[in-house]
Short mmCIF file of C-alpha atoms and ligand atoms in Angstrom, two decimals:
data_model
loop_
_atom_site.label_atom_id
_atom_site.label_comp_id
_atom_site.label_asym_id
_atom_site.label_seq_id
_atom_site.Cartn_x
_atom_site.Cartn_y
_atom_site.Cartn_z
CA UNK A 87 71.52 -37.72 -153.23
CA UNK A 88 69.61 -35.98 -150.42
CA UNK A 89 69.85 -32.19 -150.46
CA UNK A 90 69.34 -30.21 -147.27
CA UNK A 91 68.72 -26.47 -147.28
CA UNK A 92 70.40 -24.70 -144.40
CA UNK A 93 69.51 -21.12 -143.48
CA UNK A 94 72.70 -19.51 -142.20
CA UNK A 95 72.67 -16.45 -139.94
CA UNK A 96 76.19 -15.33 -139.17
CA UNK A 97 75.17 -12.33 -137.06
CA UNK A 98 77.52 -9.87 -135.35
CA UNK A 99 80.92 -9.87 -133.64
CA UNK A 100 82.60 -13.27 -133.82
CA UNK A 101 79.46 -14.75 -135.46
CA UNK A 102 80.86 -14.76 -139.02
CA UNK A 103 84.24 -16.17 -137.86
CA UNK A 104 82.77 -19.16 -136.03
CA UNK A 105 80.06 -19.90 -138.60
CA UNK A 106 82.66 -20.02 -141.40
CA UNK A 107 84.47 -22.76 -139.50
CA UNK A 108 81.27 -24.72 -138.85
CA UNK A 109 80.47 -24.60 -142.57
CA UNK A 110 84.00 -25.71 -143.40
CA UNK A 111 83.48 -28.77 -141.19
CA UNK A 112 79.98 -29.47 -142.53
CA UNK A 113 81.28 -29.35 -146.11
CA UNK A 114 84.09 -31.70 -145.16
CA UNK A 115 81.77 -34.23 -143.55
CA UNK A 116 79.47 -34.11 -146.58
CA UNK A 117 82.31 -35.08 -148.95
CA UNK A 118 82.00 -38.79 -148.31
CA UNK A 119 78.33 -38.78 -147.33
CA UNK A 120 75.18 -39.38 -149.36
CA UNK A 121 73.84 -35.91 -148.77
CA UNK A 122 74.54 -32.40 -149.96
CA UNK A 123 74.20 -29.21 -147.96
CA UNK A 124 73.01 -25.98 -149.57
CA UNK A 125 73.32 -22.72 -147.68
CA UNK A 126 71.30 -19.51 -147.89
CA UNK A 127 72.56 -16.60 -145.84
CA UNK A 128 70.21 -14.24 -143.98
CA UNK A 129 70.64 -11.12 -141.91
CA UNK A 130 69.77 -10.76 -138.24
CA UNK A 131 70.97 -8.64 -135.36
CA UNK A 132 72.98 -5.42 -135.43
CA UNK A 133 74.22 -5.83 -138.99
CA UNK A 134 70.63 -6.44 -140.15
CA UNK A 135 69.58 -3.22 -138.41
CA UNK A 136 72.44 -1.29 -140.04
CA UNK A 137 71.51 -2.52 -143.52
CA UNK A 138 67.71 -2.71 -143.34
CA UNK A 139 66.68 -0.74 -140.23
CA UNK A 140 65.23 -3.94 -138.75
CA UNK A 141 67.12 -6.48 -136.57
CA UNK A 142 64.91 -9.24 -138.01
CA UNK A 143 63.89 -8.57 -141.61
CA UNK A 144 60.82 -10.46 -142.84
CA UNK A 145 63.02 -12.05 -145.52
CA UNK A 146 64.99 -13.78 -142.74
CA UNK A 147 61.85 -15.22 -141.13
CA UNK A 148 60.59 -16.42 -144.53
CA UNK A 149 63.97 -17.95 -145.44
CA UNK A 150 64.20 -19.74 -142.08
CA UNK A 151 60.69 -21.13 -142.46
CA UNK A 152 61.61 -22.61 -145.85
CA UNK A 153 64.84 -24.23 -144.60
CA UNK A 154 65.45 -27.73 -143.22
CA UNK A 155 67.47 -26.24 -140.35
CA UNK A 156 68.99 -22.96 -139.21
CA UNK A 157 72.63 -22.48 -138.26
CA UNK A 158 73.20 -19.32 -136.25
CA UNK A 159 76.32 -17.60 -134.88
CA UNK A 160 75.66 -14.76 -132.44
CA UNK A 161 74.31 -11.22 -132.36
CA UNK A 162 74.83 -8.05 -130.36
CA UNK A 163 77.36 -5.35 -129.64
CA UNK A 164 77.74 -2.11 -127.70
CA UNK A 165 77.11 0.08 -130.75
CA UNK A 166 73.47 -1.06 -130.81
CA UNK A 167 72.86 -0.96 -127.04
CA UNK A 168 71.37 2.56 -127.08
CA UNK A 169 68.73 1.74 -129.70
CA UNK A 170 65.08 1.38 -128.67
CA UNK A 171 64.52 -2.14 -127.32
CA UNK A 172 62.61 -3.36 -130.39
CA UNK A 173 65.46 -2.33 -132.71
CA UNK A 174 68.23 -3.97 -130.68
CA UNK A 175 69.91 -7.12 -132.00
CA UNK A 176 68.61 -9.24 -129.10
CA UNK A 177 65.00 -8.41 -129.98
CA UNK A 178 65.64 -9.89 -133.44
CA UNK A 179 66.61 -13.22 -131.89
CA UNK A 180 63.70 -13.20 -129.42
CA UNK A 181 61.29 -12.46 -132.27
CA UNK A 182 62.74 -15.19 -134.47
CA UNK A 183 62.39 -17.77 -131.68
CA UNK A 184 58.78 -16.70 -131.17
CA UNK A 185 57.99 -16.56 -134.92
CA UNK A 186 59.30 -20.10 -135.44
CA UNK A 187 57.73 -21.46 -132.23
CA UNK A 188 61.07 -22.59 -130.84
CA UNK A 189 59.90 -23.23 -127.31
CA UNK A 190 62.42 -25.90 -126.29
CA UNK A 191 66.08 -25.06 -125.84
CA UNK A 192 68.45 -28.00 -125.40
CA UNK A 193 71.76 -27.09 -123.77
CA UNK A 194 73.87 -30.17 -123.18
CA UNK A 195 76.86 -29.73 -120.87
CA UNK A 196 79.60 -32.27 -121.23
CA UNK A 197 83.04 -32.17 -119.69
CA UNK A 198 85.87 -33.32 -121.94
CA UNK A 199 88.42 -35.29 -119.89
CA UNK A 200 91.25 -33.37 -121.59
CA UNK A 201 89.86 -30.07 -120.31
CA UNK A 202 89.11 -31.00 -116.74
CA UNK A 203 91.75 -28.54 -115.55
CA UNK A 204 90.06 -25.74 -117.53
CA UNK A 205 87.11 -25.74 -115.18
CA UNK A 206 87.27 -23.43 -112.20
CA UNK A 207 85.90 -26.33 -110.14
CA UNK A 208 87.96 -29.20 -108.75
CA UNK A 209 88.63 -32.08 -111.20
CA UNK A 210 86.83 -34.62 -109.00
CA UNK A 211 83.71 -32.40 -109.03
CA UNK A 212 83.53 -32.01 -112.81
CA UNK A 213 84.92 -35.29 -114.16
CA UNK A 214 82.13 -37.19 -115.89
CA UNK A 215 79.56 -34.39 -115.81
CA UNK A 216 76.97 -35.02 -118.53
CA UNK A 217 73.82 -33.01 -118.09
CA UNK A 218 71.16 -31.37 -120.21
CA UNK A 219 69.58 -28.03 -119.38
CA UNK A 220 66.11 -28.02 -120.94
CA UNK A 221 65.09 -24.36 -121.02
CA UNK A 222 61.65 -23.04 -121.98
CA UNK A 223 62.34 -20.38 -124.61
CA UNK A 224 59.23 -18.56 -125.76
CA UNK A 225 57.39 -17.80 -122.52
CA UNK A 226 58.01 -16.51 -119.02
CA UNK A 227 59.22 -13.06 -118.05
CA UNK A 228 61.05 -12.34 -121.31
CA UNK A 229 57.79 -12.34 -123.22
CA UNK A 230 55.18 -11.55 -120.52
CA UNK A 231 52.82 -8.63 -121.00
CA UNK A 232 52.16 -6.09 -119.60
CA UNK A 233 55.68 -4.70 -119.44
CA UNK A 234 56.73 -1.10 -119.01
CA UNK A 235 59.68 1.11 -118.28
CA UNK A 236 58.69 4.36 -116.61
CA UNK A 237 60.89 7.07 -115.12
CA UNK A 238 60.65 5.85 -111.51
CA UNK A 239 59.00 2.50 -111.93
CA UNK A 240 59.37 -0.39 -114.34
CA UNK A 241 57.91 -3.87 -114.48
CA UNK A 242 57.83 -7.13 -116.36
CA UNK A 243 55.38 -9.95 -116.02
CA UNK A 244 56.20 -13.63 -115.57
CA UNK A 245 53.46 -15.68 -117.17
CA UNK A 246 53.23 -19.37 -117.99
CA UNK A 247 50.17 -21.18 -119.23
CA UNK A 248 49.58 -24.81 -118.42
CA UNK A 249 49.90 -25.69 -122.10
CA UNK A 250 53.35 -24.08 -122.30
CA UNK A 251 54.54 -25.99 -119.24
CA UNK A 252 53.14 -29.32 -120.46
CA UNK A 253 54.94 -29.18 -123.82
CA UNK A 254 58.37 -28.29 -122.37
CA UNK A 255 57.96 -30.84 -119.57
CA UNK A 256 57.19 -33.56 -122.14
CA UNK A 257 60.34 -32.58 -124.03
CA UNK A 258 62.36 -32.99 -120.80
CA UNK A 259 60.85 -36.37 -119.93
CA UNK A 260 61.30 -37.69 -123.47
CA UNK A 261 64.96 -36.65 -123.34
CA UNK A 262 65.42 -38.23 -119.92
CA UNK A 263 64.08 -41.53 -121.30
CA UNK A 264 67.05 -41.56 -123.72
CA UNK A 265 69.50 -40.61 -120.96
CA UNK A 266 69.76 -41.57 -117.28
CA UNK A 267 66.00 -41.21 -116.63
CA UNK A 268 66.19 -38.35 -114.13
CA UNK A 269 64.45 -34.96 -114.36
CA UNK A 270 65.08 -32.19 -111.86
CA UNK A 271 62.53 -29.40 -112.33
CA UNK A 272 63.78 -25.99 -111.22
CA UNK A 273 61.39 -23.30 -109.97
CA UNK A 274 60.74 -20.80 -107.20
CA UNK A 275 57.48 -22.32 -106.02
CA UNK A 276 58.01 -21.12 -102.44
CA UNK A 277 57.58 -17.50 -103.61
CA UNK A 278 56.01 -17.35 -107.09
CA UNK A 279 52.49 -18.43 -108.09
CA UNK A 280 53.69 -19.04 -111.65
CA UNK A 281 56.22 -21.51 -110.25
CA UNK A 282 53.51 -23.30 -108.26
CA UNK A 283 51.58 -23.91 -111.51
CA UNK A 284 54.87 -25.02 -113.11
CA UNK A 285 55.49 -27.54 -110.32
CA UNK A 286 51.91 -28.91 -110.25
CA UNK A 287 51.90 -29.29 -114.05
CA UNK A 288 55.29 -31.03 -114.18
CA UNK A 289 53.96 -33.48 -111.54
CA UNK A 290 51.01 -34.24 -113.81
CA UNK A 291 53.16 -34.81 -116.89
CA UNK A 292 55.47 -37.07 -114.85
CA UNK A 293 52.61 -39.57 -114.41
CA UNK A 294 53.05 -40.53 -118.08
CA UNK A 295 56.72 -41.33 -117.49
CA UNK A 296 56.80 -43.73 -114.53
CA UNK A 297 60.38 -44.81 -115.32
CA UNK A 298 61.71 -41.27 -114.91
CA UNK A 299 62.63 -40.10 -111.40
CA UNK A 300 61.33 -36.55 -110.89
CA UNK A 301 62.71 -34.17 -108.26
CA UNK A 302 62.06 -30.46 -107.73
CA UNK A 303 64.56 -27.83 -106.69
CA UNK A 304 64.30 -24.11 -105.96
CA UNK A 305 66.37 -22.11 -108.39
CA UNK A 306 68.61 -20.59 -105.71
CA UNK A 307 69.47 -24.05 -104.42
CA UNK A 308 69.98 -25.30 -107.99
CA UNK A 309 72.52 -22.53 -108.63
CA UNK A 310 74.38 -23.69 -105.54
CA UNK A 311 74.09 -27.44 -106.28
CA UNK A 312 75.37 -26.93 -109.81
CA UNK A 313 78.78 -25.89 -108.50
CA UNK A 314 78.69 -28.15 -105.42
CA UNK A 315 77.88 -31.43 -107.17
CA UNK A 316 76.93 -31.09 -110.87
CA UNK A 317 77.05 -34.87 -111.38
CA UNK A 318 73.76 -35.24 -109.49
CA UNK A 319 71.93 -33.78 -112.53
CA UNK A 320 70.74 -35.54 -115.66
CA UNK A 321 68.00 -33.35 -117.20
CA UNK A 322 67.42 -29.93 -115.59
CA UNK A 323 63.99 -28.63 -116.62
CA UNK A 324 63.63 -24.86 -116.26
CA UNK A 325 61.69 -21.81 -117.36
CA UNK A 326 63.12 -19.10 -119.57
CA UNK A 327 64.98 -16.76 -117.22
CA UNK A 328 66.13 -19.43 -114.74
CA UNK A 329 67.41 -21.53 -117.65
CA UNK A 330 69.26 -18.58 -119.14
CA UNK A 331 71.19 -18.00 -115.93
CA UNK A 332 71.72 -21.64 -114.95
CA UNK A 333 72.97 -22.69 -118.39
CA UNK A 334 75.64 -19.97 -118.40
CA UNK A 335 76.66 -21.12 -114.92
CA UNK A 336 76.70 -24.72 -116.13
CA UNK A 337 78.88 -23.74 -119.09
CA UNK A 338 81.73 -22.86 -116.78
CA UNK A 339 81.76 -26.43 -115.49
CA UNK A 340 83.11 -27.35 -118.93
CA UNK A 341 85.85 -24.73 -118.75
CA UNK A 342 84.90 -22.32 -121.53
CA UNK A 343 81.71 -20.83 -122.86
CA UNK A 344 83.28 -21.40 -126.28
CA UNK A 345 82.64 -25.15 -126.06
CA UNK A 346 78.91 -25.51 -125.59
CA UNK A 347 76.29 -25.98 -128.32
CA UNK A 348 72.54 -25.61 -128.19
CA UNK A 349 69.46 -26.47 -130.17
CA UNK A 350 66.15 -24.64 -130.13
CA UNK A 351 63.27 -26.76 -131.37
CA UNK A 352 59.54 -27.18 -131.14
CA UNK A 353 58.39 -25.52 -134.36
CA UNK A 354 58.75 -26.67 -137.93
CA UNK A 355 62.45 -25.74 -138.22
CA UNK A 356 65.11 -26.04 -135.52
CA UNK A 357 67.78 -23.43 -134.80
CA UNK A 358 71.30 -24.50 -133.84
CA UNK A 359 73.67 -22.06 -132.16
CA UNK A 360 76.50 -21.82 -129.64
CA UNK A 361 75.38 -20.67 -126.19
CA UNK A 362 77.80 -17.76 -126.11
CA UNK A 363 77.27 -14.25 -127.46
CA UNK A 364 79.06 -12.19 -130.08
CA UNK A 365 82.18 -11.65 -127.91
CA UNK A 366 82.96 -8.11 -129.12
CA UNK A 367 86.11 -8.08 -126.95
CA UNK A 368 87.79 -10.67 -129.20
CA UNK A 369 86.11 -10.02 -132.55
CA UNK A 370 88.43 -9.96 -135.56
CA UNK A 371 91.43 -11.30 -133.65
CA UNK A 372 91.14 -14.84 -134.97
CA UNK A 373 91.12 -16.30 -131.46
CA UNK A 374 87.44 -17.21 -130.98
CA UNK A 375 86.86 -20.85 -130.15
CA UNK A 376 84.72 -22.34 -132.95
CA UNK A 377 84.06 -25.63 -131.14
CA UNK A 378 80.67 -24.63 -129.69
CA UNK A 379 79.44 -23.73 -133.18
CA UNK A 380 80.96 -26.82 -134.80
CA UNK A 381 79.29 -28.86 -132.07
CA UNK A 382 76.00 -27.05 -132.79
CA UNK A 383 76.39 -28.02 -136.46
CA UNK A 384 76.77 -31.62 -135.31
CA UNK A 385 73.55 -31.32 -133.27
CA UNK A 386 71.88 -29.96 -136.42
CA UNK A 387 72.97 -32.99 -138.45
CA UNK A 388 71.82 -35.37 -135.71
CA UNK A 389 68.48 -33.86 -134.69
CA UNK A 390 67.24 -31.86 -137.66
CA UNK A 391 68.57 -33.94 -140.56
CA UNK A 392 68.89 -37.40 -138.99
CA UNK A 393 72.48 -37.70 -140.29
CA UNK A 394 73.73 -39.46 -137.18
CA UNK A 395 76.88 -40.94 -138.72
CA UNK A 396 78.07 -37.52 -139.90
CA UNK A 397 77.30 -36.01 -136.50
CA UNK A 398 79.24 -38.80 -134.77
CA UNK A 399 82.22 -38.08 -137.02
CA UNK A 400 82.28 -34.43 -135.97
CA UNK A 401 81.90 -35.24 -132.27
CA UNK A 402 84.72 -37.79 -132.49
CA UNK A 403 86.92 -35.28 -134.33
CA UNK A 404 86.38 -32.67 -131.60
CA UNK A 405 87.41 -35.19 -128.96
CA UNK A 406 90.44 -36.15 -131.03
CA UNK A 407 91.75 -32.60 -131.49
CA UNK A 408 91.41 -31.97 -127.80
CA UNK A 409 93.20 -35.25 -127.02
CA UNK A 410 95.98 -34.27 -129.43
CA UNK A 411 96.45 -30.98 -127.56
CA UNK A 412 95.09 -28.46 -130.09
CA UNK A 413 93.65 -25.49 -128.20
CA UNK A 414 92.31 -22.05 -129.04
CA UNK A 415 93.48 -19.24 -126.79
CA UNK A 416 90.57 -19.41 -124.31
CA UNK A 417 91.61 -22.93 -123.27
CA UNK A 418 95.31 -22.72 -124.16
CA UNK A 419 96.44 -22.90 -120.55
CA UNK A 420 95.07 -26.41 -120.23
CA UNK A 421 97.10 -29.14 -121.87
CA UNK A 422 97.92 -27.33 -125.11
CA UNK A 423 100.58 -28.86 -127.30
CA UNK A 424 99.64 -26.37 -130.01
CA UNK A 425 97.73 -23.10 -129.75
CA UNK A 426 95.69 -22.52 -132.88
CA UNK A 427 93.59 -19.77 -134.38
CA UNK A 428 89.88 -19.99 -135.10
CA UNK A 429 90.47 -20.95 -138.72
CA UNK A 430 93.23 -23.44 -137.90
CA UNK A 431 90.94 -25.21 -135.43
CA UNK A 432 88.22 -25.46 -138.08
CA UNK A 433 90.66 -26.75 -140.69
CA UNK A 434 92.08 -29.44 -138.39
CA UNK A 435 88.60 -30.75 -137.59
CA UNK A 436 87.57 -30.58 -141.27
CA UNK A 437 90.67 -32.53 -142.15
CA UNK A 438 89.88 -35.24 -139.61
CA UNK A 439 86.23 -35.69 -140.61
CA UNK A 440 86.96 -36.16 -144.29
CA UNK A 441 90.18 -38.11 -144.08
CA UNK A 442 89.41 -40.35 -141.05
CA UNK A 443 92.94 -39.61 -139.84
P1 NAD B 1305 79.67 -13.30 -124.67
O1 NAD B 1305 79.22 -14.72 -124.56
O2 NAD B 1305 79.67 -12.69 -126.00
O3 NAD B 1305 81.14 -13.16 -124.06
C1 NAD B 1305 81.43 -13.45 -122.69
C2 NAD B 1305 82.94 -13.75 -122.57
O4 NAD B 1305 83.22 -15.03 -123.15
C3 NAD B 1305 83.81 -12.74 -123.31
O5 NAD B 1305 85.00 -12.55 -122.59
C4 NAD B 1305 84.13 -13.44 -124.62
O6 NAD B 1305 85.35 -13.05 -125.21
C5 NAD B 1305 84.15 -14.91 -124.20
N1 NAD B 1305 83.73 -15.77 -125.31
C6 NAD B 1305 82.46 -15.91 -125.80
N2 NAD B 1305 82.45 -16.76 -126.82
C7 NAD B 1305 83.73 -17.18 -126.99
C8 NAD B 1305 84.37 -18.06 -127.90
N3 NAD B 1305 83.69 -18.73 -128.87
N4 NAD B 1305 85.71 -18.25 -127.80
C9 NAD B 1305 86.40 -17.64 -126.84
N5 NAD B 1305 85.86 -16.79 -125.93
C10 NAD B 1305 84.54 -16.56 -126.01
O7 NAD B 1305 78.73 -12.47 -123.66
P2 NAD B 1305 78.65 -10.90 -123.38
O8 NAD B 1305 80.02 -10.31 -123.43
O9 NAD B 1305 77.83 -10.77 -122.14
O10 NAD B 1305 77.79 -10.31 -124.57
C11 NAD B 1305 78.34 -9.75 -125.76
C12 NAD B 1305 77.19 -9.48 -126.73
O11 NAD B 1305 76.60 -10.72 -127.11
C13 NAD B 1305 76.06 -8.64 -126.12
O12 NAD B 1305 75.62 -7.74 -127.08
C14 NAD B 1305 74.99 -9.67 -125.79
O13 NAD B 1305 73.69 -9.13 -125.80
C15 NAD B 1305 75.18 -10.66 -126.92
N6 NAD B 1305 74.70 -12.02 -126.66
C16 NAD B 1305 74.19 -12.68 -127.73
C17 NAD B 1305 73.79 -13.99 -127.57
C18 NAD B 1305 73.28 -14.71 -128.79
O14 NAD B 1305 73.51 -14.25 -129.89
N7 NAD B 1305 72.64 -15.85 -128.64
C19 NAD B 1305 73.92 -14.64 -126.34
C20 NAD B 1305 74.48 -13.94 -125.27
C21 NAD B 1305 74.88 -12.62 -125.45
#
């Protein structure tokens, strides 16, 4: 029997609620499989600061490094917003990504047919959308130095090295080879020097992938094209800040931010998390949509552990519950035959994956 060690970080806000459901589903899928999942819980974010004075205790980094994969909920909340930047929950996550070398963030955006009406865009625009935002995660303006906040003047620095661009571009081209063989690289090369290096470097990497069609798009145009005609995109390759913004925009194509998973890879251990935050406005009400996290758990099985059959079971179960009309509150207005709570949604999916119903 294979045993996988999963580092679990529940985090703040709705983090614990959605992670509990993902674990419920993982345990259910493991029942009839030839592997066992062992979980070790670690602190990060606001709750870690409250308990240890540090949003990312060293014990969490060490535990993550020892694990086969990391399953993460979300961090953040208003009560920590006034803390110095390096004590805030978000800095814990940024530091963890950097410490583990997680430079490649996969954000697949898929539209479920049953939820076409949930999108704010017209059904004919979103039907069949299947794209992947490939976001660089450990460079760019979020990490660039120097950075300073003065009284009347503040600045950040957007830096990319050629090496950083090459490795994320390769990740995008490799992914495109398994998909529809199209990469659209997003930059602001008409204004920013760093984007010009990005564009030139992506062109160079593209030479090794002659089967992949490469196009370039300025980020402002990409933001517009994403709502005009999202089906034109297969893999969208972007830097850190552009990818952050575009992937949230892309999430609305699918109807709810509560549906989309992500994987951050590149180092020894991958981190799997929903793309949404800690949703303090709905914390503790039992209405958070756990599907993004359950879907992230499926990505973890597929990519980190190679348990493709188990991952397929979870993905099929998600499609099935949506087809059968089960909806959490965020998507209840769209084809619900039954509105369910966070825990009910997790239980229904767990039931399907272990009983094949
Ligand atoms: P958010 O993603 O937490 O919430 C945005 C909106 O979407 C809210 O109305 C929320 O209720 C809703 N929502 C989010 N997830 C949902 C789910 N699973 N089911 C149903 N509805 C859901 O973004 P925000 O409000 O801008 O940020 C709240 C906190 O989360 C902040 O402290 C922010 O820094 C943090 N944050 C953390 C992460 C992360 O942990 N990776 C990512 C983004 C934001």
